[in-house]
mmCIF file of C-alpha atoms in Angstrom:
data_model
loop_
_atom_site.group_PDB
_atom_site.id
_atom_site.type_symbol
_atom_site.label_atom_id
_atom_site.label_comp_id
_atom_site.label_asym_id
_atom_site.label_seq_id
_atom_site.Cartn_x
_atom_site.Cartn_y
_atom_site.Cartn_z
ATOM 1 C CA MET M 1 -2.710 -32.843 -28.542
ATOM 2 C CA ALA M 2 -5.593 -35.929 -29.611
ATOM 3 C CA GLY M 3 -8.580 -35.726 -27.416
ATOM 4 C CA VAL M 4 -7.446 -32.728 -25.753
ATOM 5 C CA GLN M 5 -10.814 -29.873 -25.864
ATOM 6 C CA LYS M 6 -10.359 -25.839 -25.754
ATOM 7 C CA VAL M 7 -12.698 -24.568 -23.358
ATOM 8 C CA ARG M 8 -13.537 -21.174 -22.027
ATOM 9 C CA LEU M 9 -13.973 -20.446 -18.484
ATOM 10 C CA ASN M 10 -17.740 -19.474 -19.038
ATOM 11 C CA ASN M 11 -18.596 -23.393 -20.340
ATOM 12 C CA LEU M 12 -16.971 -25.013 -17.916
ATOM 13 C CA ASN M 13 -18.627 -27.984 -16.724
ATOM 14 C CA ILE M 14 -18.351 -31.087 -14.487
ATOM 15 C CA ASN M 15 -18.428 -33.560 -17.154
ATOM 16 C CA LEU M 16 -15.341 -32.191 -19.122
ATOM 17 C CA LYS M 17 -12.192 -33.990 -19.596
ATOM 18 C CA ASN M 18 -8.672 -33.729 -20.919
ATOM 19 C CA ALA M 19 -9.795 -29.513 -21.122
ATOM 20 C CA LEU M 20 -7.057 -27.174 -22.661
ATOM 21 C CA ILE M 21 -7.242 -23.565 -20.650
ATOM 22 C CA VAL M 22 -5.420 -20.492 -22.084
ATOM 23 C CA GLY M 23 -5.817 -17.430 -19.772
ATOM 24 C CA ILE M 24 -3.581 -14.649 -17.996
ATOM 25 C CA ILE M 25 -2.574 -14.791 -14.412
ATOM 26 C CA ILE M 26 -3.659 -11.852 -12.115
ATOM 27 C CA ALA M 27 -2.765 -12.871 -8.838
ATOM 28 C CA LYS M 28 -0.219 -15.653 -6.620
ATOM 29 C CA ASN M 29 -0.176 -16.718 -3.632
ATOM 30 C CA SER M 30 2.929 -18.247 -1.963
ATOM 31 C CA PRO M 31 3.531 -22.008 -1.540
ATOM 32 C CA ARG M 32 2.685 -23.529 1.905
ATOM 33 C CA THR M 33 3.634 -27.136 2.990
ATOM 34 C CA ILE M 34 0.999 -29.119 4.037
ATOM 35 C CA GLY M 35 0.807 -30.634 7.401
ATOM 36 C CA SER M 36 4.088 -33.448 7.827
ATOM 37 C CA LYS M 37 2.765 -35.781 5.670
ATOM 38 C CA LYS M 38 5.438 -37.620 3.374
ATOM 39 C CA LYS M 39 5.833 -39.147 -0.025
ATOM 40 C CA ASN M 40 8.822 -40.692 -1.391
ATOM 41 C CA GLY M 41 10.495 -38.394 1.783
ATOM 42 C CA GLU M 42 9.120 -34.886 0.501
ATOM 43 C CA SER M 43 7.029 -32.707 2.136
ATOM 44 C CA ARG M 44 3.464 -32.257 0.464
ATOM 45 C CA GLY M 45 3.147 -28.249 -0.850
ATOM 46 C CA VAL M 46 0.113 -25.922 -2.481
ATOM 47 C CA THR M 47 0.397 -22.877 -4.235
ATOM 48 C CA SER M 48 -2.350 -21.206 -5.848
ATOM 49 C CA PHE M 49 -2.925 -18.557 -8.778
ATOM 50 C CA THR M 50 -5.796 -16.467 -10.130
ATOM 51 C CA LEU M 51 -6.641 -17.231 -14.176
ATOM 52 C CA ARG M 52 -8.423 -14.582 -16.664
ATOM 53 C CA ASP M 53 -9.807 -15.509 -20.007
ATOM 54 C CA SER M 54 -12.640 -12.502 -20.648
ATOM 55 C CA GLU M 55 -13.027 -8.979 -18.789
ATOM 56 C CA VAL M 56 -15.818 -11.225 -16.765
ATOM 57 C CA ASP M 57 -14.599 -14.922 -16.443
ATOM 58 C CA THR M 58 -12.171 -15.571 -13.329
ATOM 59 C CA ILE M 59 -11.124 -18.372 -11.977
ATOM 60 C CA ASN M 60 -8.803 -20.125 -8.837
ATOM 61 C CA VAL M 61 -5.992 -22.731 -9.365
ATOM 62 C CA ASP M 62 -4.486 -25.285 -6.637
ATOM 63 C CA VAL M 63 -1.393 -26.485 -7.658
ATOM 64 C CA TRP M 64 -0.294 -29.878 -5.657
ATOM 65 C CA GLY M 65 2.956 -31.482 -5.839
ATOM 66 C CA SER M 66 5.879 -32.036 -3.729
ATOM 67 C CA GLU M 67 7.511 -28.884 -2.236
ATOM 68 C CA TYR M 68 10.463 -28.550 -4.482
ATOM 69 C CA TYR M 69 7.775 -28.770 -7.181
ATOM 70 C CA VAL M 70 5.788 -26.385 -6.061
ATOM 71 C CA VAL M 71 8.349 -23.922 -4.715
ATOM 72 C CA THR M 72 9.498 -24.380 -8.009
ATOM 73 C CA PHE M 73 5.908 -23.790 -10.254
ATOM 74 C CA TYR M 74 5.742 -20.428 -8.269
ATOM 75 C CA GLU M 75 8.855 -18.903 -9.052
ATOM 76 C CA ARG M 76 8.456 -19.957 -12.900
ATOM 77 C CA PHE M 77 5.485 -18.500 -12.801
ATOM 78 C CA LEU M 78 4.352 -14.800 -13.082
ATOM 79 C CA VAL M 79 1.930 -12.449 -12.815
ATOM 80 C CA GLY M 80 1.151 -11.532 -16.401
ATOM 81 C CA ASP M 81 1.764 -14.364 -17.756
ATOM 82 C CA VAL M 82 -0.172 -16.599 -20.530
ATOM 83 C CA VAL M 83 0.069 -19.594 -20.159
ATOM 84 C CA GLU M 84 -2.499 -22.754 -21.013
ATOM 85 C CA ILE M 85 -3.561 -25.625 -18.570
ATOM 86 C CA THR M 86 -3.767 -28.776 -20.012
ATOM 87 C CA SER M 87 -6.127 -32.278 -17.890
ATOM 88 C CA PRO M 88 -6.874 -29.648 -14.689
ATOM 89 C CA LYS M 89 -9.194 -31.668 -12.572
ATOM 90 C CA LEU M 90 -12.668 -29.606 -12.015
ATOM 91 C CA CYS M 91 -13.538 -29.315 -8.732
ATOM 92 C CA ILE M 92 -17.035 -27.212 -7.082
ATOM 93 C CA LYS M 93 -16.064 -24.438 -4.182
ATOM 94 C CA GLY M 94 -17.853 -25.164 -1.442
ATOM 95 C CA GLY M 95 -16.824 -24.523 2.605
ATOM 96 C CA ASP M 96 -14.767 -21.965 3.635
ATOM 97 C CA TYR M 97 -12.942 -22.292 0.151
ATOM 98 C CA HIS M 98 -13.781 -18.606 -0.526
ATOM 99 C CA ASN M 99 -12.279 -17.453 2.889
ATOM 100 C CA PHE M 100 -9.218 -17.467 1.368
ATOM 101 C CA ARG M 101 -9.027 -17.185 -2.395
ATOM 102 C CA PRO M 102 -9.674 -14.347 -4.397
ATOM 103 C CA GLN M 103 -13.086 -13.762 -5.177
ATOM 104 C CA VAL M 104 -13.900 -15.232 -8.437
ATOM 105 C CA SER M 105 -16.574 -15.235 -11.035
ATOM 106 C CA SER M 106 -16.533 -19.284 -11.686
ATOM 107 C CA PRO M 107 -18.502 -22.069 -9.381
ATOM 108 C CA PHE M 108 -15.858 -23.850 -9.574
ATOM 109 C CA TYR M 109 -12.110 -24.449 -9.038
ATOM 110 C CA LEU M 110 -8.896 -26.350 -11.109
ATOM 111 C CA SER M 111 -7.042 -28.511 -9.319
ATOM 112 C CA LEU M 112 -3.591 -29.613 -10.972
ATOM 113 C CA ASN M 113 -1.635 -32.890 -9.824
ATOM 114 C CA GLU M 114 2.046 -33.294 -9.924
ATOM 115 C CA GLY M 115 2.291 -35.428 -12.982
ATOM 116 C CA VAL M 116 -0.923 -35.044 -13.866
ATOM 117 C CA SER M 117 -1.855 -31.681 -15.173
ATOM 118 C CA ASP M 118 0.089 -29.680 -16.839
ATOM 119 C CA VAL M 119 1.025 -25.448 -17.276
ATOM 120 C CA THR M 120 2.977 -24.194 -20.000
ATOM 121 C CA ILE M 121 3.357 -20.491 -21.578
ATOM 122 C CA HIS M 122 1.314 -19.771 -24.511
ATOM 123 C CA SER M 123 2.335 -18.677 -27.430
ATOM 124 C CA GLY M 124 -0.351 -18.395 -30.024
ATOM 125 C CA ASP M 125 -1.698 -15.504 -32.398
ATOM 126 C CA THR M 126 -3.966 -14.464 -29.279
ATOM 127 C CA PHE M 127 -1.349 -13.871 -27.101
ATOM 128 C CA GLY M 128 -1.691 -10.127 -27.347
ATOM 129 C CA ALA M 129 -5.495 -10.319 -26.825
ATOM 130 C CA PHE M 130 -4.948 -11.543 -23.506
ATOM 131 C CA LEU M 131 -2.318 -8.616 -22.199
ATOM 132 C CA PRO M 132 -5.540 -6.011 -21.441
ATOM 133 C CA LEU M 133 -6.968 -7.601 -19.055
ATOM 134 C CA LEU M 134 -4.632 -7.359 -16.637
ATOM 135 C CA HIS M 135 -5.423 -3.811 -16.356
ATOM 136 C CA ILE M 136 -9.159 -4.928 -15.650
ATOM 137 C CA PRO M 137 -10.220 -4.880 -11.936
ATOM 138 C CA SER M 138 -10.692 -8.590 -10.762
ATOM 139 C CA LYS M 139 -14.191 -6.737 -8.657
ATOM 140 C CA PRO M 140 -16.828 -4.201 -10.259
ATOM 141 C CA ALA M 141 -14.416 -0.814 -9.759
ATOM 142 C CA ALA M 142 -17.549 1.691 -8.266
ATOM 143 C CA GLY M 143 -17.378 -0.577 -5.082
ATOM 144 C CA TYR M 144 -14.141 0.710 -3.542
ATOM 145 C CA CYS M 145 -13.663 2.071 -0.212
ATOM 146 C CA GLY M 146 -12.174 5.797 0.039
ATOM 147 C CA LEU M 147 -9.026 6.006 2.694
ATOM 148 C CA ALA M 148 -11.645 8.360 4.812
ATOM 149 C CA GLU M 149 -13.979 5.392 5.421
ATOM 150 C CA VAL M 150 -11.449 2.892 6.089
ATOM 151 C CA MET M 151 -9.680 5.267 8.972
ATOM 152 C CA LYS M 152 -12.806 5.530 10.624
ATOM 153 C CA LEU M 153 -13.367 2.184 11.133
ATOM 154 C CA GLU M 154 -13.521 -0.125 14.211
ATOM 155 C CA GLU M 155 -11.081 -2.735 15.261
ATOM 156 C CA ASN M 156 -12.236 -5.952 13.874
ATOM 157 C CA ALA M 157 -10.345 -9.272 13.401
ATOM 158 C CA ASN M 158 -11.840 -10.006 9.719
ATOM 159 C CA VAL M 159 -12.492 -6.661 7.516
ATOM 160 C CA TYR M 160 -11.469 -6.550 3.934
ATOM 161 C CA VAL M 161 -12.377 -3.361 1.535
ATOM 162 C CA ASP M 162 -11.698 -2.764 -2.132
ATOM 163 C CA LEU M 163 -9.527 -0.088 -2.853
ATOM 164 C CA LEU M 164 -8.803 2.893 -5.422
ATOM 165 C CA VAL M 165 -5.553 4.612 -4.837
ATOM 166 C CA VAL M 166 -2.386 6.148 -5.920
ATOM 167 C CA VAL M 167 1.028 5.126 -4.966
ATOM 168 C CA LYS M 168 3.170 7.678 -2.914
ATOM 169 C CA THR M 169 6.421 5.808 -1.721
ATOM 170 C CA VAL M 170 7.451 2.351 -2.155
ATOM 171 C CA LYS M 171 9.720 1.151 0.714
ATOM 172 C CA PRO M 172 12.391 -0.761 0.619
ATOM 173 C CA THR M 173 12.130 -4.472 1.459
ATOM 174 C CA LYS M 174 12.738 -5.422 5.197
ATOM 175 C CA MET M 175 12.893 -8.667 6.755
ATOM 176 C CA ILE M 176 11.102 -8.863 9.822
ATOM 177 C CA LYS M 177 10.339 -11.945 12.063
ATOM 178 C CA THR M 178 6.592 -12.922 13.641
ATOM 179 C CA LYS M 179 5.082 -14.114 16.585
ATOM 180 C CA THR M 180 6.061 -17.819 15.408
ATOM 181 C CA GLY M 181 10.352 -16.735 14.955
ATOM 182 C CA VAL M 182 9.739 -17.016 11.443
ATOM 183 C CA ASP M 183 11.467 -14.548 9.499
ATOM 184 C CA VAL M 184 9.743 -12.963 5.693
ATOM 185 C CA CYS M 185 9.951 -10.536 3.386
ATOM 186 C CA VAL M 186 7.805 -7.238 3.783
ATOM 187 C CA ARG M 187 7.453 -4.099 1.907
ATOM 188 C CA THR M 188 5.654 -1.366 2.590
ATOM 189 C CA VAL M 189 4.063 0.875 0.032
ATOM 190 C CA GLU M 190 2.577 4.754 1.155
ATOM 191 C CA ILE M 191 -0.975 4.625 -0.804
ATOM 192 C CA MET M 192 -3.252 7.722 -0.783
ATOM 193 C CA ASP M 193 -6.517 8.741 -2.543
ATOM 194 C CA ASN M 194 -8.590 11.984 -3.154
ATOM 195 C CA THR M 195 -11.008 11.194 0.173
ATOM 196 C CA THR M 196 -8.409 12.586 2.703
ATOM 197 C CA PRO M 197 -4.945 13.940 2.645
ATOM 198 C CA ALA M 198 -3.690 11.387 5.167
ATOM 199 C CA THR M 199 -1.894 8.057 3.950
ATOM 200 C CA VAL M 200 -2.011 4.882 4.897
ATOM 201 C CA MET M 201 0.354 1.898 4.772
ATOM 202 C CA LEU M 202 0.055 -1.134 2.220
ATOM 203 C CA ASP M 203 1.960 -4.149 3.616
ATOM 204 C CA MET M 204 2.887 -6.821 1.170
ATOM 205 C CA PHE M 205 4.631 -10.015 2.048
ATOM 206 C CA ASP M 206 4.177 -12.343 -1.234
ATOM 207 C CA ILE M 207 7.317 -12.088 -3.275
ATOM 208 C CA ASP M 208 5.799 -11.964 -6.406
ATOM 209 C CA THR M 209 3.815 -8.656 -5.272
ATOM 210 C CA ILE M 210 6.824 -7.159 -3.305
ATOM 211 C CA GLN M 211 8.779 -7.637 -6.757
ATOM 212 C CA ARG M 212 5.812 -5.877 -9.096
ATOM 213 C CA ALA M 213 6.528 -3.181 -7.027
ATOM 214 C CA GLU M 214 9.773 -2.417 -8.352
ATOM 215 C CA GLU M 215 7.408 -1.095 -11.324
ATOM 216 C CA TRP M 216 5.475 1.305 -9.411
ATOM 217 C CA ARG M 217 6.013 4.861 -9.359
ATOM 218 C CA ALA M 218 5.350 7.800 -6.928
ATOM 219 C CA LEU M 219 2.488 9.884 -7.766
ATOM 220 C CA GLU M 220 1.780 8.482 -11.518
ATOM 221 C CA SER M 221 1.194 4.513 -10.460
ATOM 222 C CA VAL M 222 -2.566 3.675 -9.421
ATOM 223 C CA LEU M 223 -3.462 0.648 -8.284
ATOM 224 C CA PHE M 224 -7.187 -1.255 -7.560
ATOM 225 C CA VAL M 225 -6.793 -3.238 -4.330
ATOM 226 C CA ALA M 226 -9.369 -6.368 -4.471
ATOM 227 C CA ASP M 227 -10.036 -7.366 -0.518
ATOM 228 C CA ALA M 228 -7.839 -5.764 1.199
ATOM 229 C CA LYS M 229 -7.027 -6.705 4.799
ATOM 230 C CA VAL M 230 -7.532 -4.447 7.104
ATOM 231 C CA THR M 231 -5.293 -4.277 10.377
ATOM 232 C CA TRP M 232 -4.708 -2.046 13.225
ATOM 233 C CA ARG M 233 -1.171 -1.186 15.018
ATOM 234 C CA GLY M 234 -2.392 0.370 18.051
ATOM 235 C CA LYS M 235 -5.148 3.149 17.025
ATOM 236 C CA ALA M 236 -3.484 3.607 13.623
ATOM 237 C CA VAL M 237 -4.619 1.714 10.685
ATOM 238 C CA LYS M 238 -3.179 -0.160 8.091
ATOM 239 C CA VAL M 239 -4.167 -2.513 5.147
ATOM 240 C CA GLN M 240 -2.083 -5.867 3.779
ATOM 241 C CA VAL M 241 -1.755 -7.669 0.649
ATOM 242 C CA CYS M 242 -3.293 -11.041 1.812
ATOM 243 C CA ALA M 243 -4.379 -14.506 0.234
ATOM 244 C CA LYS M 244 -7.869 -13.302 -1.131
ATOM 245 C CA SER M 245 -6.521 -9.581 -2.356
ATOM 246 C CA VAL M 246 -5.761 -9.076 -6.523
ATOM 247 C CA VAL M 247 -3.951 -6.539 -7.227
ATOM 248 C CA THR M 248 -4.328 -4.918 -10.287
ATOM 249 C CA HIS M 249 -1.907 -2.095 -10.988
ATOM 250 C CA GLN M 250 -3.018 0.967 -13.617
ATOM 251 C CA PRO M 251 -6.628 -0.158 -13.977
ATOM 252 C CA HIS M 252 -8.241 1.087 -17.111
ATOM 253 C CA THR M 253 -11.254 2.597 -15.357
ATOM 254 C CA ALA M 254 -12.438 6.250 -15.808
ATOM 255 C CA ASP M 255 -12.336 6.562 -11.922
ATOM 256 C CA ALA M 256 -8.834 5.785 -11.999
ATOM 257 C CA GLU M 257 -8.187 8.700 -14.468
ATOM 258 C CA ALA M 258 -9.831 10.945 -12.595
ATOM 259 C CA LEU M 259 -7.698 10.022 -9.494
ATOM 260 C CA ARG M 260 -4.342 10.148 -11.369
ATOM 261 C CA LEU M 261 -5.370 13.493 -12.576
ATOM 262 C CA TYR M 262 -6.295 14.523 -9.326
ATOM 263 C CA THR M 263 -3.206 13.554 -7.425
ATOM 264 C CA ARG M 264 -0.642 15.139 -10.913
ATOM 265 C CA ASN M 265 -2.998 18.670 -9.632
ATOM 266 C CA GLN M 266 -2.389 18.134 -6.266
ATOM 267 C CA ALA M 267 1.043 17.566 -7.083
ATOM 268 C CA ASN M 268 1.849 20.867 -9.260
ATOM 269 C CA THR M 269 -0.082 23.074 -6.803
ATOM 270 C CA ARG M 270 1.818 25.218 -4.538
ATOM 271 C CA GLY M 271 2.539 24.044 -0.911
ATOM 272 C CA GLY M 272 2.043 20.651 -1.832
ATOM 273 C CA GLU M 273 1.018 18.512 0.861
ATOM 274 C CA ALA M 274 0.720 21.218 3.139
ATOM 275 C CA ALA M 275 -1.944 22.673 0.692
ATOM 276 C CA ALA M 276 -3.680 19.527 0.861
ATOM 277 C CA TRP M 277 -4.368 19.690 4.310
ATOM 278 C CA ALA M 278 -5.051 22.974 4.488
ATOM 279 C CA ALA M 279 -7.598 23.114 1.547
ATOM 280 C CA TRP M 280 -9.048 19.533 3.199
ATOM 281 C CA SER M 281 -9.081 20.930 7.054
ATOM 282 C CA GLY M 282 -11.185 24.301 6.753
ATOM 283 C CA GLU M 283 -13.133 25.499 9.734
ATOM 284 C CA ARG M 284 -11.839 22.014 11.512
ATOM 285 C CA THR M 285 -8.924 23.567 13.017
ATOM 286 C CA TYR M 286 -8.700 23.829 16.384
ATOM 287 C CA ALA M 287 -6.286 24.792 19.086
ATOM 288 C CA ALA M 288 -4.876 22.584 20.989
ATOM 289 C CA SER M 289 -2.723 21.941 23.615
ATOM 290 C CA VAL M 290 0.586 19.042 23.186
ATOM 291 C CA ALA M 291 -1.420 16.821 25.613
ATOM 292 C CA GLN M 292 -4.835 16.992 23.393
ATOM 293 C CA ILE M 293 -2.922 16.671 20.166
ATOM 294 C CA ARG M 294 -1.417 13.615 21.407
ATOM 295 C CA ASP M 295 -4.581 12.318 22.412
ATOM 296 C CA ARG M 296 -5.859 12.481 19.221
ATOM 297 C CA LEU M 297 -2.901 10.881 17.380
ATOM 298 C CA ALA M 298 -3.913 8.549 19.475
ATOM 299 C CA THR M 299 -7.398 8.050 17.911
ATOM 300 C CA GLY M 300 -6.024 7.279 14.621
ATOM 301 C CA ALA M 301 -7.786 9.458 12.428
ATOM 302 C CA PRO M 302 -6.592 12.501 11.041
ATOM 303 C CA PHE M 303 -7.392 15.840 11.796
ATOM 304 C CA CYS M 304 -5.955 19.435 11.927
ATOM 305 C CA ALA M 305 -4.877 21.539 14.982
ATOM 306 C CA SER M 306 -3.399 25.103 16.237
ATOM 307 C CA LEU M 307 -0.332 24.796 18.392
ATOM 308 C CA HIS M 308 1.100 27.749 20.670
ATOM 309 C CA ALA M 309 4.451 25.930 22.024
ATOM 310 C CA LEU M 310 8.228 26.683 22.363
ATOM 311 C CA LEU M 311 10.259 25.093 19.615
ATOM 312 C CA THR M 312 12.793 22.976 21.373
ATOM 313 C CA HIS M 313 14.343 20.805 18.662
ATOM 314 C CA LEU M 314 15.067 22.283 15.153
ATOM 315 C CA ASP M 315 18.741 20.965 13.562
ATOM 316 C CA LEU M 316 19.089 22.610 10.743
ATOM 317 C CA ASN M 317 22.782 21.084 9.896
ATOM 318 C CA GLU M 318 20.178 17.296 9.362
ATOM 319 C CA LEU M 319 19.662 19.223 5.807
ATOM 320 C CA VAL M 320 23.827 18.884 4.989
ATOM 321 C CA ILE M 321 24.725 15.182 6.938
ATOM 322 C CA THR M 322 21.698 13.648 5.200
ATOM 323 C CA THR M 323 22.871 10.978 2.947
ATOM 324 C CA ASP M 324 19.578 11.646 0.761
ATOM 325 C CA ASN M 325 18.023 14.634 -0.155
ATOM 326 C CA ALA M 326 15.892 15.200 2.503
ATOM 327 C CA GLU M 327 12.049 16.028 2.315
ATOM 328 C CA GLU M 328 11.538 17.122 6.072
ATOM 329 C CA LEU M 329 13.501 17.646 9.189
ATOM 330 C CA ARG M 330 12.624 16.743 12.813
ATOM 331 C CA VAL M 331 11.143 19.429 15.592
ATOM 332 C CA ARG M 332 10.187 19.201 18.453
ATOM 333 C CA PHE M 333 7.233 21.563 20.693
ATOM 334 C CA ALA M 334 6.552 21.657 23.933
ATOM 335 C CA ASP M 335 4.013 23.275 26.830
ATOM 336 C CA HIS M 336 3.556 22.998 30.074
ATOM 337 C CA THR M 337 1.601 19.671 28.743
ATOM 338 C CA GLY M 338 4.392 17.786 27.847
ATOM 339 C CA GLU M 339 6.548 17.513 24.884
ATOM 340 C CA LEU M 340 6.097 16.336 20.655
ATOM 341 C CA ASN M 341 7.965 15.084 17.946
ATOM 342 C CA ALA M 342 6.469 16.566 14.663
ATOM 343 C CA ARG M 343 8.080 16.788 10.774
ATOM 344 C CA LEU M 344 8.726 19.769 9.240
ATOM 345 C CA PRO M 345 8.665 19.861 5.240
ATOM 346 C CA ILE M 346 11.086 21.696 3.690
ATOM 347 C CA ASN M 347 8.948 23.704 2.127
ATOM 348 C CA ILE M 348 7.360 25.207 4.849
ATOM 349 C CA LEU M 349 11.210 25.722 6.484
ATOM 350 C CA GLU M 350 12.024 27.599 3.428
ATOM 351 C CA GLN M 351 8.888 30.218 4.254
ATOM 352 C CA THR M 352 8.881 30.234 7.712
ATOM 353 C CA LEU M 353 13.501 31.238 7.586
ATOM 354 C CA GLY M 354 12.897 33.250 4.259
ATOM 355 C CA TYR M 355 15.780 31.337 2.502
ATOM 356 C CA THR M 356 15.913 28.670 0.586
ATOM 357 C CA ILE M 357 17.004 24.852 0.779
ATOM 358 C CA ASP M 358 20.308 25.208 -1.248
ATOM 359 C CA GLN M 359 21.246 29.047 0.481
ATOM 360 C CA LEU M 360 20.788 26.852 3.966
ATOM 361 C CA LYS M 361 23.237 24.063 2.705
ATOM 362 C CA ALA M 362 25.940 26.526 1.008
ATOM 363 C CA MET M 363 25.881 28.188 4.347
ATOM 364 C CA THR M 364 28.362 27.399 7.295
ATOM 365 C CA SER M 365 27.618 25.719 10.384
ATOM 366 C CA GLU M 366 28.053 28.912 12.295
ATOM 367 C CA ASP M 367 25.448 30.977 9.718
ATOM 368 C CA ARG M 368 23.129 27.957 9.874
ATOM 369 C CA ALA M 369 23.502 28.618 13.980
ATOM 370 C CA ALA M 370 22.233 32.302 13.843
ATOM 371 C CA ILE M 371 19.328 31.373 11.437
ATOM 372 C CA ARG M 372 18.073 28.363 13.797
ATOM 373 C CA TRP M 373 18.342 30.518 16.774
ATOM 374 C CA ARG M 374 15.565 33.098 15.710
ATOM 375 C CA ILE M 375 13.174 30.726 16.380
ATOM 376 C CA LEU M 376 14.688 28.137 18.699
ATOM 377 C CA LEU M 377 13.520 27.942 21.749
ATOM 378 C CA GLU M 378 10.779 30.715 21.292
ATOM 379 C CA GLN M 379 7.043 30.387 21.535
ATOM 380 C CA CYS M 380 5.717 29.741 17.996
ATOM 381 C CA CYS M 381 2.302 29.312 16.728
ATOM 382 C CA ALA M 382 2.016 26.372 14.461
ATOM 383 C CA LYS M 383 -0.501 24.873 12.452
ATOM 384 C CA LEU M 384 -0.127 21.016 12.657
ATOM 385 C CA ALA M 385 -1.910 18.124 10.677
ATOM 386 C CA GLY M 386 -2.638 14.840 12.317
ATOM 387 C CA SER M 387 -2.295 11.715 9.613
ATOM 388 C CA PRO M 388 -1.701 9.127 12.429
ATOM 389 C CA PRO M 389 1.257 8.493 13.675
ATOM 390 C CA ARG M 390 2.924 11.164 11.347
ATOM 391 C CA LEU M 391 2.330 14.717 12.957
ATOM 392 C CA LEU M 392 3.257 16.744 9.970
ATOM 393 C CA VAL M 393 3.599 21.219 10.881
ATOM 394 C CA LEU M 394 1.695 22.959 8.034
ATOM 395 C CA ALA M 395 2.616 26.087 8.849
ATOM 396 C CA LEU M 396 5.132 27.568 11.351
ATOM 397 C CA ARG M 397 6.281 31.354 12.395
ATOM 398 C CA ARG M 398 7.228 33.105 15.680
ATOM 399 C CA ALA M 399 4.802 33.988 18.219
ATOM 400 C CA SER M 400 3.631 38.250 18.185
ATOM 401 C CA PRO M 401 2.852 40.119 21.279
ATOM 402 C CA ALA M 402 -0.985 39.756 19.396
ATOM 403 C CA ASP M 403 -1.015 36.134 19.752
ATOM 404 C CA PRO M 404 -2.903 34.813 22.754
ATOM 405 C CA ILE M 405 -1.888 32.134 24.352
ATOM 406 C CA PRO M 406 -4.485 29.561 24.875
ATOM 407 C CA LEU M 407 -6.064 28.364 28.000
ATOM 408 C CA TYR M 408 -6.733 25.074 28.237
#
């Protein structure tokens, strides 16, 4: 195109006209309608994305137009697409602009208007050179915060952290209703790292990020999340992907590879999650009543405790009637201070009862009931791990006369 000047992000200046910029999209924000202004009977909308053309150079791009144009644009271009931007308006960041966009290297941002600027998929010879940039964190990878530190944060309205984590589970997408009555999609990913065996829930509301999570694999996918927003549900800490966040899948950093190897080794360790909790707890396990454990759960911080109490609920038939391969069973304990629900991992159940899961499933209902009564409604000693609001049984056995009943 005559008069168009191809320029790199690090060479942008306010006097450039008819620029052509090539880069890879590393983040997107959902489209939204601006006010109630109408043009030709249509609402005006805006969406934004973040572009990168080198390991260090990034910029935010706003796209303005009719509501239909903006929604179509958002659906057309995805994270990972290499694009060409023609004739953007170059603007200087100011005010609170940075509060609602990812942190970038450029002092400018690009503004694209329907009918003026153009964006197309880049298909030139340099296409392949941009793809590795998708795996470089948008912020210094050394400045991330461990989940153990996140769990100690006090409730605050505006807390953002950088995270380097491993995906433990990816939950199905679901619809929720906001406080204003609007239905929105949300997907929750359970994340973990090497600073605590406790896990944290990461919520995602952007459709593009929700769809990208389909590719994430449990205990294999590492995420660097720049500027995740910390939220609280009661005392339990959660994080969410917001307008400021950039999610880098499988970042190419030494720390990411070390975290992946650590997680893989933990998964292959006998005892799995329970063994990880036991190694973390060390001498910090303390005797507690049901009421004291409930109080600790309310603080939102991870902990380990030992409990001497009656086992009041254990249904082995749940192993058979469940629609999927159960990894845990629901159990309940009771003492003079109240009742407490917990999750019993299958490997701990096998150790407690002396039967494998396959042997238990092959038994008749009557045989399973007989085995259950060996421990049900009996005084038991249990070691518990609190990962609020979740309570996990690390060890369980029937109490013996040699076990003293604690005085609280």
